[in-house]
């Protein structure tokens, strides 16, 4: 069993899921005048939904998780909040996934209160029902077992974090050099996916981690760079 279960999501799946989500919205009779993407994960699904639902107006609000000082809990905050007059409009807020639900709920509450639209509804490609505190009005896939969905727009970012996590958390390799072959095996063990399935992102991630000074490349492989 993988320590962190990961599913690599393809671009084709994203198009399929967005089309399915748009179909559910259309079937319900809701026709948004304005789509709002929750930045950054909601950008691609929101753009595709505009295409499938024939919506021209697309805006975005950025919500980010913030670690509160001296608390382990994370809190979502809205970055760069701005005001528009959306009175008379039906608004659809779109994100990729509802996990804790904090992000989408924050965006929904903000738009409802500050933009004064006639109606606000929320949509996400995926909804992790056992953990989410918030259920979107529309979702395409209900996820029953928590998984990290490795979306195509965060391939590099995620791969870097996955590799770094092995070096910082796996007691077996913490303070030594690891060959690339061993690292690939550890990666498969930790995440249940093969580095080969990430295509060119594997090499890019290793290179970027060295450039950032997180890892160093030595003769026998990679090791955590000590400051
Ligand atoms: P939430 O916990 O619902 O506030 O999620 C915040 C954002 O983090 C989501 O919009 C995603 O972009 C990302 N995220 C959270 N959980 C996952 C997951 N299980 N898989 C992929 N991305 C996630």
PDB file of C-alpha atoms and ligand atoms in Angstrom:
ATOM      1  CA  UNK A   1       0.000   0.000   0.000  1.00  0.00           C
ATOM      2  CA  UNK A   2       1.268   3.450  -0.952  1.00  0.00           C
ATOM      3  CA  UNK A   3       1.967   5.881   1.912  1.00  0.00           C
ATOM      4  CA  UNK A   4       0.307   8.625  -0.094  1.00  0.00           C
ATOM      5  CA  UNK A   5      -2.112   7.266  -2.691  1.00  0.00           C
ATOM      6  CA  UNK A   6      -1.709   9.217  -5.920  1.00  0.00           C
ATOM      7  CA  UNK A   7      -3.651   9.073  -9.153  1.00  0.00           C
ATOM      8  CA  UNK A   8      -2.159  10.726 -12.214  1.00  0.00           C
ATOM      9  CA  UNK A   9      -4.937  12.502 -14.108  1.00  0.00           C
ATOM     10  CA  UNK A  10      -4.529  12.924 -17.867  1.00  0.00           C
ATOM     11  CA  UNK A  11      -5.562  15.915 -19.983  1.00  0.00           C
ATOM     12  CA  UNK A  12      -8.134  13.687 -21.705  1.00  0.00           C
ATOM     13  CA  UNK A  13      -9.718  12.822 -18.367  1.00  0.00           C
ATOM     14  CA  UNK A  14      -9.914  16.524 -17.513  1.00  0.00           C
ATOM     15  CA  UNK A  15     -11.788  17.244 -20.738  1.00  0.00           C
ATOM     16  CA  UNK A  16     -14.127  14.282 -20.134  1.00  0.00           C
ATOM     17  CA  UNK A  17     -14.815  15.218 -16.528  1.00  0.00           C
ATOM     18  CA  UNK A  18     -15.387  18.894 -17.396  1.00  0.00           C
ATOM     19  CA  UNK A  19     -17.783  17.908 -20.151  1.00  0.00           C
ATOM     20  CA  UNK A  20     -19.627  15.613 -17.706  1.00  0.00           C
ATOM     21  CA  UNK A  21     -19.803  18.362 -15.100  1.00  0.00           C
ATOM     22  CA  UNK A  22     -21.075  20.885 -17.653  1.00  0.00           C
ATOM     23  CA  UNK A  23     -23.736  18.389 -18.718  1.00  0.00           C
ATOM     24  CA  UNK A  24     -24.985  18.034 -15.125  1.00  0.00           C
ATOM     25  CA  UNK A  25     -25.175  21.826 -14.770  1.00  0.00           C
ATOM     26  CA  UNK A  26     -27.053  22.179 -18.043  1.00  0.00           C
ATOM     27  CA  UNK A  27     -29.463  19.374 -17.153  1.00  0.00           C
ATOM     28  CA  UNK A  28     -30.333  21.138 -13.888  1.00  0.00           C
ATOM     29  CA  UNK A  29     -31.538  24.146 -15.865  1.00  0.00           C
ATOM     30  CA  UNK A  30     -28.946  26.523 -14.363  1.00  0.00           C
ATOM     31  CA  UNK A  31     -27.459  28.886 -16.958  1.00  0.00           C
ATOM     32  CA  UNK A  32     -24.683  31.021 -15.464  1.00  0.00           C
ATOM     33  CA  UNK A  33     -24.049  34.547 -16.777  1.00  0.00           C
ATOM     34  CA  UNK A  34     -20.619  34.562 -15.177  1.00  0.00           C
ATOM     35  CA  UNK A  35     -18.155  31.773 -14.354  1.00  0.00           C
ATOM     36  CA  UNK A  36     -15.577  32.337 -11.599  1.00  0.00           C
ATOM     37  CA  UNK A  37     -12.505  30.101 -11.491  1.00  0.00           C
ATOM     38  CA  UNK A  38     -10.952  29.494  -8.111  1.00  0.00           C
ATOM     39  CA  UNK A  39      -7.280  30.168  -8.730  1.00  0.00           C
ATOM     40  CA  UNK A  40      -5.251  28.263  -9.381  1.00  0.00           C
ATOM     41  CA  UNK A  41      -6.812  24.778  -9.560  1.00  0.00           C
ATOM     42  CA  UNK A  42     -10.106  25.874 -11.065  1.00  0.00           C
ATOM     43  CA  UNK A  43      -8.675  27.659 -14.110  1.00  0.00           C
ATOM     44  CA  UNK A  44      -8.674  24.829 -16.637  1.00  0.00           C
ATOM     45  CA  UNK A  45     -12.006  23.258 -15.608  1.00  0.00           C
ATOM     46  CA  UNK A  46     -13.657  26.719 -15.529  1.00  0.00           C
ATOM     47  CA  UNK A  47     -12.413  27.558 -19.021  1.00  0.00           C
ATOM     48  CA  UNK A  48     -13.655  24.238 -20.381  1.00  0.00           C
ATOM     49  CA  UNK A  49     -17.030  24.695 -18.691  1.00  0.00           C
ATOM     50  CA  UNK A  50     -17.363  28.124 -20.343  1.00  0.00           C
ATOM     51  CA  UNK A  51     -16.795  26.381 -23.653  1.00  0.00           C
ATOM     52  CA  UNK A  52     -19.316  23.596 -22.995  1.00  0.00           C
ATOM     53  CA  UNK A  53     -21.958  25.970 -21.566  1.00  0.00           C
ATOM     54  CA  UNK A  54     -21.323  28.807 -24.007  1.00  0.00           C
ATOM     55  CA  UNK A  55     -20.440  31.377 -21.319  1.00  0.00           C
ATOM     56  CA  UNK A  56     -18.344  34.428 -22.269  1.00  0.00           C
ATOM     57  CA  UNK A  57     -17.708  36.044 -18.900  1.00  0.00           C
ATOM     58  CA  UNK A  58     -14.940  34.320 -16.926  1.00  0.00           C
ATOM     59  CA  UNK A  59     -13.278  35.831 -13.871  1.00  0.00           C
ATOM     60  CA  UNK A  60     -11.134  34.406 -11.108  1.00  0.00           C
ATOM     61  CA  UNK A  61     -10.599  34.734  -7.377  1.00  0.00           C
ATOM     62  CA  UNK A  62      -7.490  33.380  -5.706  1.00  0.00           C
ATOM     63  CA  UNK A  63      -7.751  31.476  -2.504  1.00  0.00           C
ATOM     64  CA  UNK A  64      -4.771  30.016  -0.711  1.00  0.00           C
ATOM     65  CA  UNK A  65      -4.162  27.878   2.316  1.00  0.00           C
ATOM     66  CA  UNK A  66      -2.370  29.716   5.074  1.00  0.00           C
ATOM     67  CA  UNK A  67      -0.743  28.188   8.120  1.00  0.00           C
ATOM     68  CA  UNK A  68      -1.822  30.130  11.170  1.00  0.00           C
ATOM     69  CA  UNK A  69       1.033  31.098  13.457  1.00  0.00           C
ATOM     70  CA  UNK A  70       1.563  28.665  16.328  1.00  0.00           C
ATOM     71  CA  UNK A  71      -1.244  26.443  15.084  1.00  0.00           C
ATOM     72  CA  UNK A  72      -1.016  23.258  13.109  1.00  0.00           C
ATOM     73  CA  UNK A  73      -4.347  23.987  11.429  1.00  0.00           C
ATOM     74  CA  UNK A  74      -4.406  25.577   8.011  1.00  0.00           C
ATOM     75  CA  UNK A  75      -6.742  28.362   7.133  1.00  0.00           C
ATOM     76  CA  UNK A  76      -7.808  29.434   3.652  1.00  0.00           C
ATOM     77  CA  UNK A  77      -7.375  33.123   2.825  1.00  0.00           C
ATOM     78  CA  UNK A  78      -8.422  35.141  -0.193  1.00  0.00           C
ATOM     79  CA  UNK A  79      -5.560  36.832  -2.018  1.00  0.00           C
ATOM     80  CA  UNK A  80      -6.066  40.068  -3.960  1.00  0.00           C
ATOM     81  CA  UNK A  81      -9.784  40.439  -3.170  1.00  0.00           C
ATOM     82  CA  UNK A  82     -11.567  42.831  -5.554  1.00  0.00           C
ATOM     83  CA  UNK A  83     -15.126  43.994  -5.977  1.00  0.00           C
ATOM     84  CA  UNK A  84     -17.400  43.932  -8.997  1.00  0.00           C
ATOM     85  CA  UNK A  85     -21.116  44.588  -9.314  1.00  0.00           C
ATOM     86  CA  UNK A  86     -22.692  41.260 -10.232  1.00  0.00           C
ATOM     87  CA  UNK A  87     -26.257  42.252  -9.404  1.00  0.00           C
ATOM     88  CA  UNK A  88     -28.722  40.628 -11.773  1.00  0.00           C
ATOM     89  CA  UNK A  89     -26.236  37.844 -12.554  1.00  0.00           C
ATOM     90  CA  UNK A  90     -26.213  34.116 -11.948  1.00  0.00           C
ATOM     91  CA  UNK A  91     -22.695  33.079 -10.955  1.00  0.00           C
ATOM     92  CA  UNK A  92     -21.034  29.672 -11.107  1.00  0.00           C
ATOM     93  CA  UNK A  93     -17.848  29.204  -9.066  1.00  0.00           C
ATOM     94  CA  UNK A  94     -15.605  26.379 -10.314  1.00  0.00           C
ATOM     95  CA  UNK A  95     -12.721  24.498  -8.694  1.00  0.00           C
ATOM     96  CA  UNK A  96     -10.889  21.275  -9.483  1.00  0.00           C
ATOM     97  CA  UNK A  97     -11.557  19.385  -6.247  1.00  0.00           C
ATOM     98  CA  UNK A  98     -13.307  19.842  -2.926  1.00  0.00           C
ATOM     99  CA  UNK A  99     -11.114  18.202  -0.291  1.00  0.00           C
ATOM    100  CA  UNK A 100     -11.529  19.975   3.066  1.00  0.00           C
ATOM    101  CA  UNK A 101     -13.895  22.334   1.247  1.00  0.00           C
ATOM    102  CA  UNK A 102     -12.390  25.453   2.834  1.00  0.00           C
ATOM    103  CA  UNK A 103     -11.256  26.955  -0.461  1.00  0.00           C
ATOM    104  CA  UNK A 104     -14.504  26.732  -2.389  1.00  0.00           C
ATOM    105  CA  UNK A 105     -16.600  27.769   0.607  1.00  0.00           C
ATOM    106  CA  UNK A 106     -14.423  30.846   1.133  1.00  0.00           C
ATOM    107  CA  UNK A 107     -14.722  31.832  -2.539  1.00  0.00           C
ATOM    108  CA  UNK A 108     -18.498  31.267  -2.488  1.00  0.00           C
ATOM    109  CA  UNK A 109     -18.999  33.337   0.692  1.00  0.00           C
ATOM    110  CA  UNK A 110     -16.839  36.151  -0.695  1.00  0.00           C
ATOM    111  CA  UNK A 111     -18.611  36.357  -4.052  1.00  0.00           C
ATOM    112  CA  UNK A 112     -22.044  36.148  -2.425  1.00  0.00           C
ATOM    113  CA  UNK A 113     -21.297  38.918   0.065  1.00  0.00           C
ATOM    114  CA  UNK A 114     -19.066  41.292  -1.919  1.00  0.00           C
ATOM    115  CA  UNK A 115     -20.342  40.972  -5.497  1.00  0.00           C
ATOM    116  CA  UNK A 116     -24.098  40.860  -4.733  1.00  0.00           C
ATOM    117  CA  UNK A 117     -25.135  38.460  -7.501  1.00  0.00           C
ATOM    118  CA  UNK A 118     -28.716  37.206  -7.892  1.00  0.00           C
ATOM    119  CA  UNK A 119     -27.596  33.636  -7.345  1.00  0.00           C
ATOM    120  CA  UNK A 120     -24.352  31.726  -6.703  1.00  0.00           C
ATOM    121  CA  UNK A 121     -23.773  28.040  -7.271  1.00  0.00           C
ATOM    122  CA  UNK A 122     -20.598  25.984  -6.908  1.00  0.00           C
ATOM    123  CA  UNK A 123     -19.106  23.189  -9.012  1.00  0.00           C
ATOM    124  CA  UNK A 124     -16.049  20.948  -8.807  1.00  0.00           C
ATOM    125  CA  UNK A 125     -14.792  18.077 -10.918  1.00  0.00           C
ATOM    126  CA  UNK A 126     -14.327  15.986  -7.786  1.00  0.00           C
ATOM    127  CA  UNK A 127     -15.731  15.933  -4.275  1.00  0.00           C
ATOM    128  CA  UNK A 128     -14.054  13.895  -1.505  1.00  0.00           C
ATOM    129  CA  UNK A 129     -17.242  13.100   0.372  1.00  0.00           C
ATOM    130  CA  UNK A 130     -15.874  11.497   3.586  1.00  0.00           C
ATOM    131  CA  UNK A 131     -13.640  14.473   4.488  1.00  0.00           C
ATOM    132  CA  UNK A 132     -15.231  17.555   2.892  1.00  0.00           C
ATOM    133  CA  UNK A 133     -17.026  20.010   5.152  1.00  0.00           C
ATOM    134  CA  UNK A 134     -18.673  21.550   2.115  1.00  0.00           C
ATOM    135  CA  UNK A 135     -20.649  19.894  -0.676  1.00  0.00           C
ATOM    136  CA  UNK A 136     -20.632  21.694  -4.022  1.00  0.00           C
ATOM    137  CA  UNK A 137     -23.946  22.134  -5.816  1.00  0.00           C
ATOM    138  CA  UNK A 138     -22.466  20.197  -8.736  1.00  0.00           C
ATOM    139  CA  UNK A 139     -19.649  17.638  -8.892  1.00  0.00           C
ATOM    140  CA  UNK A 140     -18.765  15.031 -11.485  1.00  0.00           C
ATOM    141  CA  UNK A 141     -16.947  12.395  -9.398  1.00  0.00           C
ATOM    142  CA  UNK A 142     -17.579  11.505  -5.782  1.00  0.00           C
ATOM    143  CA  UNK A 143     -14.305  10.239  -4.285  1.00  0.00           C
ATOM    144  CA  UNK A 144     -14.863   7.842  -1.417  1.00  0.00           C
ATOM    145  CA  UNK A 145     -11.243   7.109  -0.472  1.00  0.00           C
ATOM    146  CA  UNK A 146      -8.854   9.997  -0.031  1.00  0.00           C
ATOM    147  CA  UNK A 147      -6.366  10.219  -2.896  1.00  0.00           C
ATOM    148  CA  UNK A 148      -4.035  12.921  -4.154  1.00  0.00           C
ATOM    149  CA  UNK A 149      -5.132  13.671  -7.715  1.00  0.00           C
ATOM    150  CA  UNK A 150      -2.093  14.658  -9.677  1.00  0.00           C
ATOM    151  CA  UNK A 151      -3.656  17.074 -12.170  1.00  0.00           C
ATOM    152  CA  UNK A 152      -1.763  17.875 -15.382  1.00  0.00           C
ATOM    153  CA  UNK A 153      -1.327  21.551 -14.440  1.00  0.00           C
ATOM    154  CA  UNK A 154       0.677  20.775 -11.278  1.00  0.00           C
ATOM    155  CA  UNK A 155       2.810  17.933 -12.626  1.00  0.00           C
ATOM    156  CA  UNK A 156       6.165  19.600 -11.981  1.00  0.00           C
ATOM    157  CA  UNK A 157       5.244  21.198  -8.671  1.00  0.00           C
ATOM    158  CA  UNK A 158       3.818  17.926  -7.311  1.00  0.00           C
ATOM    159  CA  UNK A 159       6.679  15.749  -8.546  1.00  0.00           C
ATOM    160  CA  UNK A 160       9.190  18.066  -6.858  1.00  0.00           C
ATOM    161  CA  UNK A 161       7.267  17.950  -3.596  1.00  0.00           C
ATOM    162  CA  UNK A 162       6.875  14.172  -3.773  1.00  0.00           C
ATOM    163  CA  UNK A 163      10.625  13.654  -4.252  1.00  0.00           C
ATOM    164  CA  UNK A 164      11.551  16.162  -1.550  1.00  0.00           C
ATOM    165  CA  UNK A 165       9.216  14.431   0.882  1.00  0.00           C
ATOM    166  CA  UNK A 166      11.048  11.120   0.448  1.00  0.00           C
ATOM    167  CA  UNK A 167      14.371  12.781   1.305  1.00  0.00           C
ATOM    168  CA  UNK A 168      13.019  14.631   4.332  1.00  0.00           C
ATOM    169  CA  UNK A 169      10.670  12.005   5.779  1.00  0.00           C
ATOM    170  CA  UNK A 170      11.950   8.556   4.894  1.00  0.00           C
ATOM    171  CA  UNK A 171      14.242   7.485   7.754  1.00  0.00           C
ATOM    172  CA  UNK A 172      16.023   5.006   5.452  1.00  0.00           C
ATOM    173  CA  UNK A 173      17.495   7.705   3.213  1.00  0.00           C
ATOM    174  CA  UNK A 174      17.415  10.920   5.240  1.00  0.00           C
ATOM    175  CA  UNK A 175      21.155  11.471   5.577  1.00  0.00           C
ATOM    176  CA  UNK A 176      22.654   9.591   2.689  1.00  0.00           C
ATOM    177  CA  UNK A 177      23.082   9.579  -1.058  1.00  0.00           C
ATOM    178  CA  UNK A 178      20.438   7.751  -3.092  1.00  0.00           C
ATOM    179  CA  UNK A 179      20.984   6.464  -6.604  1.00  0.00           C
ATOM    180  CA  UNK A 180      18.366   7.432  -9.179  1.00  0.00           C
ATOM    181  CA  UNK A 181      17.319   3.786  -9.541  1.00  0.00           C
ATOM    182  CA  UNK A 182      16.713   3.486  -5.799  1.00  0.00           C
ATOM    183  CA  UNK A 183      14.887   6.802  -5.767  1.00  0.00           C
ATOM    184  CA  UNK A 184      12.566   5.533  -8.498  1.00  0.00           C
ATOM    185  CA  UNK A 185      11.748   2.443  -6.418  1.00  0.00           C
ATOM    186  CA  UNK A 186      11.113   4.534  -3.324  1.00  0.00           C
ATOM    187  CA  UNK A 187       8.874   6.842  -5.333  1.00  0.00           C
ATOM    188  CA  UNK A 188       6.755   3.920  -6.542  1.00  0.00           C
ATOM    189  CA  UNK A 189       6.571   2.565  -2.993  1.00  0.00           C
ATOM    190  CA  UNK A 190       5.561   5.929  -1.473  1.00  0.00           C
ATOM    191  CA  UNK A 191       3.028   7.055  -4.062  1.00  0.00           C
ATOM    192  CA  UNK A 192       1.907   3.930  -5.900  1.00  0.00           C
ATOM    193  CA  UNK A 193       2.822   5.428  -9.283  1.00  0.00           C
ATOM    194  CA  UNK A 194       5.876   4.846 -11.438  1.00  0.00           C
ATOM    195  CA  UNK A 195       8.193   7.763 -12.276  1.00  0.00           C
ATOM    196  CA  UNK A 196       7.964   6.607 -15.913  1.00  0.00           C
ATOM    197  CA  UNK A 197       4.259   7.531 -15.839  1.00  0.00           C
ATOM    198  CA  UNK A 198       5.272  11.162 -15.284  1.00  0.00           C
ATOM    199  CA  UNK A 199       7.101  11.361 -18.610  1.00  0.00           C
ATOM    200  CA  UNK A 200       9.619  14.194 -18.867  1.00  0.00           C
ATOM    201  CA  UNK A 201       8.454  15.677 -15.550  1.00  0.00           C
ATOM    202  CA  UNK A 202      10.651  13.272 -13.569  1.00  0.00           C
ATOM    203  CA  UNK A 203      13.887  14.652 -15.057  1.00  0.00           C
ATOM    204  CA  UNK A 204      12.583  18.218 -14.871  1.00  0.00           C
ATOM    205  CA  UNK A 205      11.732  17.832 -11.179  1.00  0.00           C
ATOM    206  CA  UNK A 206      15.144  16.441 -10.238  1.00  0.00           C
ATOM    207  CA  UNK A 207      16.862  19.232 -12.178  1.00  0.00           C
ATOM    208  CA  UNK A 208      14.688  21.899 -10.535  1.00  0.00           C
ATOM    209  CA  UNK A 209      15.323  20.505  -7.043  1.00  0.00           C
ATOM    210  CA  UNK A 210      19.073  20.735  -7.672  1.00  0.00           C
ATOM    211  CA  UNK A 211      18.710  24.268  -9.092  1.00  0.00           C
ATOM    212  CA  UNK A 212      16.704  25.328  -6.042  1.00  0.00           C
ATOM    213  CA  UNK A 213      19.384  23.982  -3.736  1.00  0.00           C
ATOM    214  CA  UNK A 214      17.131  21.349  -2.157  1.00  0.00           C
ATOM    215  CA  UNK A 215      19.122  18.385  -3.504  1.00  0.00           C
ATOM    216  CA  UNK A 216      22.662  18.002  -4.684  1.00  0.00           C
ATOM    217  CA  UNK A 217      23.874  15.764  -7.437  1.00  0.00           C
ATOM    218  CA  UNK A 218      26.953  13.733  -6.536  1.00  0.00           C
ATOM    219  CA  UNK A 219      28.675  10.831  -8.332  1.00  0.00           C
ATOM    220  CA  UNK A 220      26.498   8.103  -6.874  1.00  0.00           C
ATOM    221  CA  UNK A 221      23.178   9.920  -7.005  1.00  0.00           C
ATOM    222  CA  UNK A 222      21.209  12.579  -5.126  1.00  0.00           C
ATOM    223  CA  UNK A 223      21.269  13.722  -1.524  1.00  0.00           C
ATOM    224  CA  UNK A 224      19.597  16.369   0.559  1.00  0.00           C
ATOM    225  CA  UNK A 225      21.665  19.534   0.479  1.00  0.00           C
ATOM    226  CA  UNK A 226      22.822  20.626   3.892  1.00  0.00           C
ATOM    227  CA  UNK A 227      22.919  24.389   4.388  1.00  0.00           C
TER     228      UNK A 227
HETATM  229  P1  LIG B   1      -9.559  22.281  -0.080  1.00  0.00           P
HETATM  230  O1  LIG B   1      -8.909  21.379   0.952  1.00  0.00           O
HETATM  231  O2  LIG B   1     -10.914  21.746  -0.473  1.00  0.00           O
HETATM  232  O3  LIG B   1      -9.641  23.694   0.423  1.00  0.00           O
HETATM  233  O4  LIG B   1      -8.619  22.219  -1.359  1.00  0.00           O
HETATM  234  C1  LIG B   1      -7.775  23.279  -1.750  1.00  0.00           C
HETATM  235  C2  LIG B   1      -7.140  23.084  -3.092  1.00  0.00           C
HETATM  236  O5  LIG B   1      -5.998  22.234  -2.921  1.00  0.00           O
HETATM  237  C3  LIG B   1      -7.985  22.385  -4.167  1.00  0.00           C
HETATM  238  O6  LIG B   1      -8.706  23.317  -4.920  1.00  0.00           O
HETATM  239  C4  LIG B   1      -6.925  21.699  -5.010  1.00  0.00           C
HETATM  240  O7  LIG B   1      -6.361  22.591  -5.968  1.00  0.00           O
HETATM  241  C5  LIG B   1      -5.878  21.308  -3.990  1.00  0.00           C
HETATM  242  N1  LIG B   1      -6.165  19.959  -3.449  1.00  0.00           N
HETATM  243  C6  LIG B   1      -6.673  19.680  -2.223  1.00  0.00           C
HETATM  244  N2  LIG B   1      -6.816  18.360  -2.046  1.00  0.00           N
HETATM  245  C7  LIG B   1      -6.412  17.772  -3.199  1.00  0.00           C
HETATM  246  C8  LIG B   1      -6.331  16.397  -3.645  1.00  0.00           C
HETATM  247  N3  LIG B   1      -6.720  15.399  -2.871  1.00  0.00           N
HETATM  248  N4  LIG B   1      -5.847  16.171  -4.888  1.00  0.00           N
HETATM  249  C9  LIG B   1      -5.444  17.199  -5.672  1.00  0.00           C
HETATM  250  N5  LIG B   1      -5.491  18.494  -5.325  1.00  0.00           N
HETATM  251  C10 LIG B   1      -5.969  18.796  -4.094  1.00  0.00           C
END
